[in-house]
PDB file of C-alpha atoms in Angstrom:
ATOM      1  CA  UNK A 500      91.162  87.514 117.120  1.00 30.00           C
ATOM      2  CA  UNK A 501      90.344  90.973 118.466  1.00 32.00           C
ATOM      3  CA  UNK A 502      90.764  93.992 116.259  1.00 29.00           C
ATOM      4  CA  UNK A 503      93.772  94.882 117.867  1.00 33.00           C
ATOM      5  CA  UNK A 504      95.660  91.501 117.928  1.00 37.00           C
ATOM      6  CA  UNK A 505      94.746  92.025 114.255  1.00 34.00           C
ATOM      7  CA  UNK A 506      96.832  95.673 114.075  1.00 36.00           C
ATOM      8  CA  UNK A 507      99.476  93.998 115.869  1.00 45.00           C
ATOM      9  CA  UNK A 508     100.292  91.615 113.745  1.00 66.00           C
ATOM     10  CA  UNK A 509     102.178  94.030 111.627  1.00 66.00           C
ATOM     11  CA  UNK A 510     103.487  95.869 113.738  1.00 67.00           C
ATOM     12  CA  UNK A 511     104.862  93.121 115.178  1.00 75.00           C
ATOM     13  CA  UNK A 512     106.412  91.345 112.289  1.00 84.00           C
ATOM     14  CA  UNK A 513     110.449  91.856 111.927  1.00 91.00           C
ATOM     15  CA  UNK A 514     110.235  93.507 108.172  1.00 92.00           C
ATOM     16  CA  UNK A 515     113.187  93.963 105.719  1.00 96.00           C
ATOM     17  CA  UNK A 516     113.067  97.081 103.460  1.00 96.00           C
ATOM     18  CA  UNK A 517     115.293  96.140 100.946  1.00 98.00           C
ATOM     19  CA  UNK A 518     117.064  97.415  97.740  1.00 97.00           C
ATOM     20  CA  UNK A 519     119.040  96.399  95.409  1.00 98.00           C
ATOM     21  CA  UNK A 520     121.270  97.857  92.251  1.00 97.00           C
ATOM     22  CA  UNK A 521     122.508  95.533  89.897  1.00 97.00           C
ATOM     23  CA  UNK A 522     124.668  95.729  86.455  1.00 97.00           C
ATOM     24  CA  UNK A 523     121.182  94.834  84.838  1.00 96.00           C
ATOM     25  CA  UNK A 524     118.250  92.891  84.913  1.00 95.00           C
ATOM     26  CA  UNK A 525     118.761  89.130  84.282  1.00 96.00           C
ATOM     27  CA  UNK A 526     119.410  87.692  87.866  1.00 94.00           C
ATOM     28  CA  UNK A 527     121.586  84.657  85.901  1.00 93.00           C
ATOM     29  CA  UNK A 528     124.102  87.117  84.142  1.00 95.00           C
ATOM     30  CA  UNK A 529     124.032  90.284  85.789  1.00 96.00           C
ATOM     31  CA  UNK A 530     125.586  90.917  89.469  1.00 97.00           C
ATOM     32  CA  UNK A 531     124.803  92.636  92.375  1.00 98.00           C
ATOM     33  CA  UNK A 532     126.350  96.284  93.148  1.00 98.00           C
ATOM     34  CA  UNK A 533     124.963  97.885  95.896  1.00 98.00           C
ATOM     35  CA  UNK A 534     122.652  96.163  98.486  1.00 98.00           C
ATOM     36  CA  UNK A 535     120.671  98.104 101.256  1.00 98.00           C
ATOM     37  CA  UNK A 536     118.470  96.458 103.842  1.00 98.00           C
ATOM     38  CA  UNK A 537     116.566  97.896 106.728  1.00 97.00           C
ATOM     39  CA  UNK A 538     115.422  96.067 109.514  1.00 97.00           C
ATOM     40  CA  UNK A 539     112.452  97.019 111.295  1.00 94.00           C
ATOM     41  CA  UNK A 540     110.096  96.116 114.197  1.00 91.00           C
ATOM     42  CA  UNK A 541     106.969  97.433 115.192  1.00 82.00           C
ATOM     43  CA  UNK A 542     108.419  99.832 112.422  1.00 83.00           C
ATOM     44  CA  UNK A 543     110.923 100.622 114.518  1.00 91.00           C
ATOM     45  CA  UNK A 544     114.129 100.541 112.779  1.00 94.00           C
ATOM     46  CA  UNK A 545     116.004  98.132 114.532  1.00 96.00           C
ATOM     47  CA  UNK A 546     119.505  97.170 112.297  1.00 97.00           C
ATOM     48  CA  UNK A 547     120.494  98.170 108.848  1.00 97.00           C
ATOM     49  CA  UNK A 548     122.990  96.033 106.294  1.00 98.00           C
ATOM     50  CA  UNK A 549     124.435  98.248 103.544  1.00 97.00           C
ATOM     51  CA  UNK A 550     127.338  97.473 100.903  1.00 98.00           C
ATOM     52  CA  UNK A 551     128.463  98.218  97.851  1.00 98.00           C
ATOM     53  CA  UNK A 552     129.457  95.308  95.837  1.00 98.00           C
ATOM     54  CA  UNK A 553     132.058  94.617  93.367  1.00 98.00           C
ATOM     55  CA  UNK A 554     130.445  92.565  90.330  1.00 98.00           C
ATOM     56  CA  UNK A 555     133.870  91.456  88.790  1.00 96.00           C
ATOM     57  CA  UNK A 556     132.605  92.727  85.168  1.00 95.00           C
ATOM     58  CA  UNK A 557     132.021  95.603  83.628  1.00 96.00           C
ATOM     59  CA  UNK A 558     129.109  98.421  84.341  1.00 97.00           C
ATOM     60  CA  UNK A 559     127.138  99.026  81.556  1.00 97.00           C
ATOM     61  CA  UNK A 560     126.884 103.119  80.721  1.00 97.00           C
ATOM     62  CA  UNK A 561     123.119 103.318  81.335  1.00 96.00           C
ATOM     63  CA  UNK A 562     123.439 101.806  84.706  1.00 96.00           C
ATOM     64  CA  UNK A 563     126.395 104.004  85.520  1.00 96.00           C
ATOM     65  CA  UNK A 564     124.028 107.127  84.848  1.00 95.00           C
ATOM     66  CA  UNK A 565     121.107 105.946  86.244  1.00 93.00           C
ATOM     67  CA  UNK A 566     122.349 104.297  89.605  1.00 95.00           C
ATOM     68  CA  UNK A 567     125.414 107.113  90.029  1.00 95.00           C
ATOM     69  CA  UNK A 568     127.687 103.843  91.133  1.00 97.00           C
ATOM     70  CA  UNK A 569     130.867 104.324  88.787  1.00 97.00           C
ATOM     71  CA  UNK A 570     133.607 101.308  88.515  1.00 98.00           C
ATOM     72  CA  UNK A 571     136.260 103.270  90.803  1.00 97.00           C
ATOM     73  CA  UNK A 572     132.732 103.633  93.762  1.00 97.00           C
ATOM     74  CA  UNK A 573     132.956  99.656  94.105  1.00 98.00           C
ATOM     75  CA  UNK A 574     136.801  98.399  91.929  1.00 97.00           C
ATOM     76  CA  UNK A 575     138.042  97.705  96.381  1.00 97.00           C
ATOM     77  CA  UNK A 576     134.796  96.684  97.638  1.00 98.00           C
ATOM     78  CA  UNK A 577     134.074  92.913  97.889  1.00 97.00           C
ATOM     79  CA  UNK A 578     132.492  90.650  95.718  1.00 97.00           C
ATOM     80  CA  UNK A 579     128.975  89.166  96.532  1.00 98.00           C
ATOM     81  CA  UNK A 580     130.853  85.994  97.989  1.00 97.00           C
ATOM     82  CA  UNK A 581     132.486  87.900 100.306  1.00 97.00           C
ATOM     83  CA  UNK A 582     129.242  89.286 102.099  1.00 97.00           C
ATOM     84  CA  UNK A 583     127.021  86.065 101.181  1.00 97.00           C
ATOM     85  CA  UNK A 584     127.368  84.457 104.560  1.00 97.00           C
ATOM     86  CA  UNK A 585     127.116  87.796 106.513  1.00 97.00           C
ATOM     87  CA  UNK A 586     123.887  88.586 104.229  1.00 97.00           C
ATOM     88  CA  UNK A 587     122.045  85.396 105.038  1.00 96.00           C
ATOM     89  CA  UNK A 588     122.396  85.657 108.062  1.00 96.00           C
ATOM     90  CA  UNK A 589     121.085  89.168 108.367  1.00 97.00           C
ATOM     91  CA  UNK A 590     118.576  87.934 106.876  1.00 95.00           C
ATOM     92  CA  UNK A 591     117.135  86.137 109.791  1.00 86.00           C
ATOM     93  CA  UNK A 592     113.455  85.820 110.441  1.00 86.00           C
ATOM     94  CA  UNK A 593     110.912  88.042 108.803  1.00 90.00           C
ATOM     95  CA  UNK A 594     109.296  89.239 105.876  1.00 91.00           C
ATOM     96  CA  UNK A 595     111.144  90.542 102.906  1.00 94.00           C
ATOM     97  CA  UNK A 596     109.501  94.058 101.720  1.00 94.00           C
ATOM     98  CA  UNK A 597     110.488  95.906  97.724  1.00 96.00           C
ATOM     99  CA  UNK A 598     109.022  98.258  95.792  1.00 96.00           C
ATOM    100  CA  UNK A 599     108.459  95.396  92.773  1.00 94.00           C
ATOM    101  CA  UNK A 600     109.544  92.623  95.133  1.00 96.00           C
ATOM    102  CA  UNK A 601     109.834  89.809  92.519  1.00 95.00           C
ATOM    103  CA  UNK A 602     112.848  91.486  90.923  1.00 97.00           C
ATOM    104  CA  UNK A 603     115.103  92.254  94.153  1.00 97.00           C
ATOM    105  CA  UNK A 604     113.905  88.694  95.779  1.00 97.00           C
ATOM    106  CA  UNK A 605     114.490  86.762  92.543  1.00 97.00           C
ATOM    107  CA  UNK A 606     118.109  88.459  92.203  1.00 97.00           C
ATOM    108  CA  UNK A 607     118.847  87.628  95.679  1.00 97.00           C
ATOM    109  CA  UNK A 608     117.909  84.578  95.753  1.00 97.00           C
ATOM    110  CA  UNK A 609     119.753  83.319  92.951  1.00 97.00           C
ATOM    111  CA  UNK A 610     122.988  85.235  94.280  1.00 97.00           C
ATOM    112  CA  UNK A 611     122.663  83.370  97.500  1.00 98.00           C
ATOM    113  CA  UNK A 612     122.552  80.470  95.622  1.00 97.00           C
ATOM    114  CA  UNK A 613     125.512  80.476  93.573  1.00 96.00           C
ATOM    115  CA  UNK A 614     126.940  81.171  97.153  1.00 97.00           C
ATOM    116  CA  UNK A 615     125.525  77.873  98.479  1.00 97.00           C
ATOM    117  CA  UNK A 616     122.327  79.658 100.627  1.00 97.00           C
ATOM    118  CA  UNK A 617     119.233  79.261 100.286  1.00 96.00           C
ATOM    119  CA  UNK A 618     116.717  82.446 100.572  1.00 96.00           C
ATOM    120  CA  UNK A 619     113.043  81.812 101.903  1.00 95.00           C
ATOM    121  CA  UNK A 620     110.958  84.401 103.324  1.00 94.00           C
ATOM    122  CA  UNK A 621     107.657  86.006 103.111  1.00 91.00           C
ATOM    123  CA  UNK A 622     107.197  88.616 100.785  1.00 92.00           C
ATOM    124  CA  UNK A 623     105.539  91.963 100.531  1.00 90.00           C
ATOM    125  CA  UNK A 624     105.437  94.354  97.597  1.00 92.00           C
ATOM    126  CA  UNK A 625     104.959  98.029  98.195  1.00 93.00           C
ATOM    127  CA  UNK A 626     103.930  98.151  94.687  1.00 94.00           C
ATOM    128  CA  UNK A 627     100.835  95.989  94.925  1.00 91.00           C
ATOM    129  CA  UNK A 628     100.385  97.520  98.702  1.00 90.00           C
ATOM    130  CA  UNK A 629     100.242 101.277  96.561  1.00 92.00           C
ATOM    131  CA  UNK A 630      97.709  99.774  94.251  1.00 92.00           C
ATOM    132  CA  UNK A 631      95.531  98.253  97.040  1.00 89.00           C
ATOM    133  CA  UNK A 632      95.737 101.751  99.216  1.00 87.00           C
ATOM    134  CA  UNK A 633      95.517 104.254  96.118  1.00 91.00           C
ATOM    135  CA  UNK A 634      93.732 102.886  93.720  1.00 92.00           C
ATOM    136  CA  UNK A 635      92.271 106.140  92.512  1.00 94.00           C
ATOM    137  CA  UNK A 636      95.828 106.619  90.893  1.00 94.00           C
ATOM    138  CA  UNK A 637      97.533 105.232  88.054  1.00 95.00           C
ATOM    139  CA  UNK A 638     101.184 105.372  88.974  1.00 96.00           C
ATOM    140  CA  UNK A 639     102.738 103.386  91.631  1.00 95.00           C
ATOM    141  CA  UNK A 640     106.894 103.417  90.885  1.00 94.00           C
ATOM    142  CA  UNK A 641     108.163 104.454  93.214  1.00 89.00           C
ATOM    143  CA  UNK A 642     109.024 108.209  92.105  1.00 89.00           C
ATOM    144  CA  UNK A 643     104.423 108.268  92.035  1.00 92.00           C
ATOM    145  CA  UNK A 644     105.408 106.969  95.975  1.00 92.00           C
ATOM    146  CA  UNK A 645     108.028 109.671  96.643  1.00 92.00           C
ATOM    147  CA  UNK A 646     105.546 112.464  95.286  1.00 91.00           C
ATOM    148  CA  UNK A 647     102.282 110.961  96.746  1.00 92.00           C
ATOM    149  CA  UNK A 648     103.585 110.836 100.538  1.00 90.00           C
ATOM    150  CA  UNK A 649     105.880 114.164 100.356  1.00 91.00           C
ATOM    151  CA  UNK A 650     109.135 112.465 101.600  1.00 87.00           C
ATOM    152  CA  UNK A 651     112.819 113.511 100.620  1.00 84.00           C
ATOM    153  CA  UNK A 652     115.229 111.785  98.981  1.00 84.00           C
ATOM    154  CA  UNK A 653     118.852 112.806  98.189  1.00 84.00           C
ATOM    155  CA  UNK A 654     120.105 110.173  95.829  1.00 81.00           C
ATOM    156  CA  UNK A 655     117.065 108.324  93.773  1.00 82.00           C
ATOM    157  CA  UNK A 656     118.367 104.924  92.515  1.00 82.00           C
ATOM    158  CA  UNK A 657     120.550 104.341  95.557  1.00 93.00           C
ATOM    159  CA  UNK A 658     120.061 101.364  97.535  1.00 95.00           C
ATOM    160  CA  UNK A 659     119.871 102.977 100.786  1.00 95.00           C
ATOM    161  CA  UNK A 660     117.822 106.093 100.052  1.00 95.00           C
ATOM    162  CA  UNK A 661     115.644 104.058  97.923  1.00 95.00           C
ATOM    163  CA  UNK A 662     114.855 101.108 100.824  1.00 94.00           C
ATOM    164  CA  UNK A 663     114.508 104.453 103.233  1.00 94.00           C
ATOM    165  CA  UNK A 664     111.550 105.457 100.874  1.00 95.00           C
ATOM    166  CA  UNK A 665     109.956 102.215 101.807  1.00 94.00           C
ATOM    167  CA  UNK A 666     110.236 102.417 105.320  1.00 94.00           C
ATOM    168  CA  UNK A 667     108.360 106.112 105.601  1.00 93.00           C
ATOM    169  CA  UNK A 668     106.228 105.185 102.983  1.00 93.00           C
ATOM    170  CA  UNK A 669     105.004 102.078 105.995  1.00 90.00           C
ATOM    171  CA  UNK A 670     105.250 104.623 108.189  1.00 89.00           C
ATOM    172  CA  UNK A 671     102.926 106.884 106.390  1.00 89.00           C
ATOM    173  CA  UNK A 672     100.424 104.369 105.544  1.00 87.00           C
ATOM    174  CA  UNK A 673     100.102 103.239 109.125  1.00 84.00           C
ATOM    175  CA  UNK A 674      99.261 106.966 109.915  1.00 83.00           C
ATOM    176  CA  UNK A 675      96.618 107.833 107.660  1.00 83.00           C
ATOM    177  CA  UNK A 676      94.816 104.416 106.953  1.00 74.00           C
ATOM    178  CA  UNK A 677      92.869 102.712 109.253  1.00 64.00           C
ATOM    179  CA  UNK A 678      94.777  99.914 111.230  1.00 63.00           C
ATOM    180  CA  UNK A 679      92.857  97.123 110.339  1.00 58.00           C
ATOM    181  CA  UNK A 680      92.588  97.618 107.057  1.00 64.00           C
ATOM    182  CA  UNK A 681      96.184  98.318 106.584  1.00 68.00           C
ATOM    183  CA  UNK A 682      97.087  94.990 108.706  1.00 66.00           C
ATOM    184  CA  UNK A 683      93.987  92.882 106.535  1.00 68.00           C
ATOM    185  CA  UNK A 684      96.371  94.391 102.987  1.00 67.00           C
ATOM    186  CA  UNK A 685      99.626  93.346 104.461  1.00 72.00           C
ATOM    187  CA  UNK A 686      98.510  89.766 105.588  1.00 70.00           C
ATOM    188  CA  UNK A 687      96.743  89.679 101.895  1.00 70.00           C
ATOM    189  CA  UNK A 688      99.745  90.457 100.160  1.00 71.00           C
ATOM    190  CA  UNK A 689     102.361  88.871 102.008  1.00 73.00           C
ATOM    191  CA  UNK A 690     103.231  85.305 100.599  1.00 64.00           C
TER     192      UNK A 690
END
């Protein structure tokens, strides 16, 4: 395969930026309440899917202040059954891209589940991409991210501003880092 068949295969890869807030961590007791995804190709954003969710309990106090997503935000929004089927299949073909990927695929997953879907896609974690393409820092959450490639971001810990983080943060490494290096990292860390 020729170096740029190699670069392409990226860029040519449908890839879902996706965030999630949630009531707290445990995938099997807490819910989902806001859900963000952005579709992109040749990172080219292509479709977005954003909702927030009511999780038909309670919102703990810390998650109120750290997320910004008060009871009244999401008390006529739908529950996660409601958007289960349209979520799935959003979630088409592609691989599934979070800062800390194991926590918003695991959460997912198991909310698709108790829907009756079943969620299976290729991941990629921005945090272990950071690592792999900085490691001369120490911090890679995704505030280190925000600070390290100079984007803006109005509300921090927000679904949708959080997964558009993500997307320039792609963006950014496909413009300073050499193509096929950047492609070898994403094919490493993609499973």
């Amino acid at each position: 395969m020729g170096l740029v068949n190699i670069f392409m295969d990226y860029l040519n890869q449908t890839l879902y930026f996706v965030d999630i807030e949630t009531t707290g961590p445990s995938s099997q007791k807490d819910r989902v309440l806001e859900i963000a995804i952005i579709k992109t190709k040749g990172l080219q954003v292509v479709d977005r899917f954003h909702r927030l969710v009511n999780p038909k309990r309670s919102i703990p106090y810390f998650i109120q202040r750290f997320t910004g997503i008060r009871p009244a935000m999401v008390v006529n929004e739908g529950c996660f059954a409601t958007l289960a089927n349209e979520l799935n299949e959003f979630l088409d073909d592609g691989v599934f891209v979070a800062h800390n990927v194991s926590f918003d695929y695991n959460f997912l997953k198991h909310s698709l589940k108790r829907e009756g879907y079943d969620l299976e896609m290729p991941k990629l974690c921005t945090v272990r991409l950071s690592r792999k393409m900085y490691p001369e820092f120490r911090k890679h959450n995704l505030d280190s991210v925000i600070e390290r490639i100079g984007t803006k971001i109005k509300n921090r810990h927000r679904a949708l501003d959080d997964c558009l983080v993500l997307v320039d943060f792609v963006e950014h490494l496909h413009n300073n880092f050499c193509n096929v290096s950047l492609n070898r990292e994403i094919r490493n860390l993609t499973n």
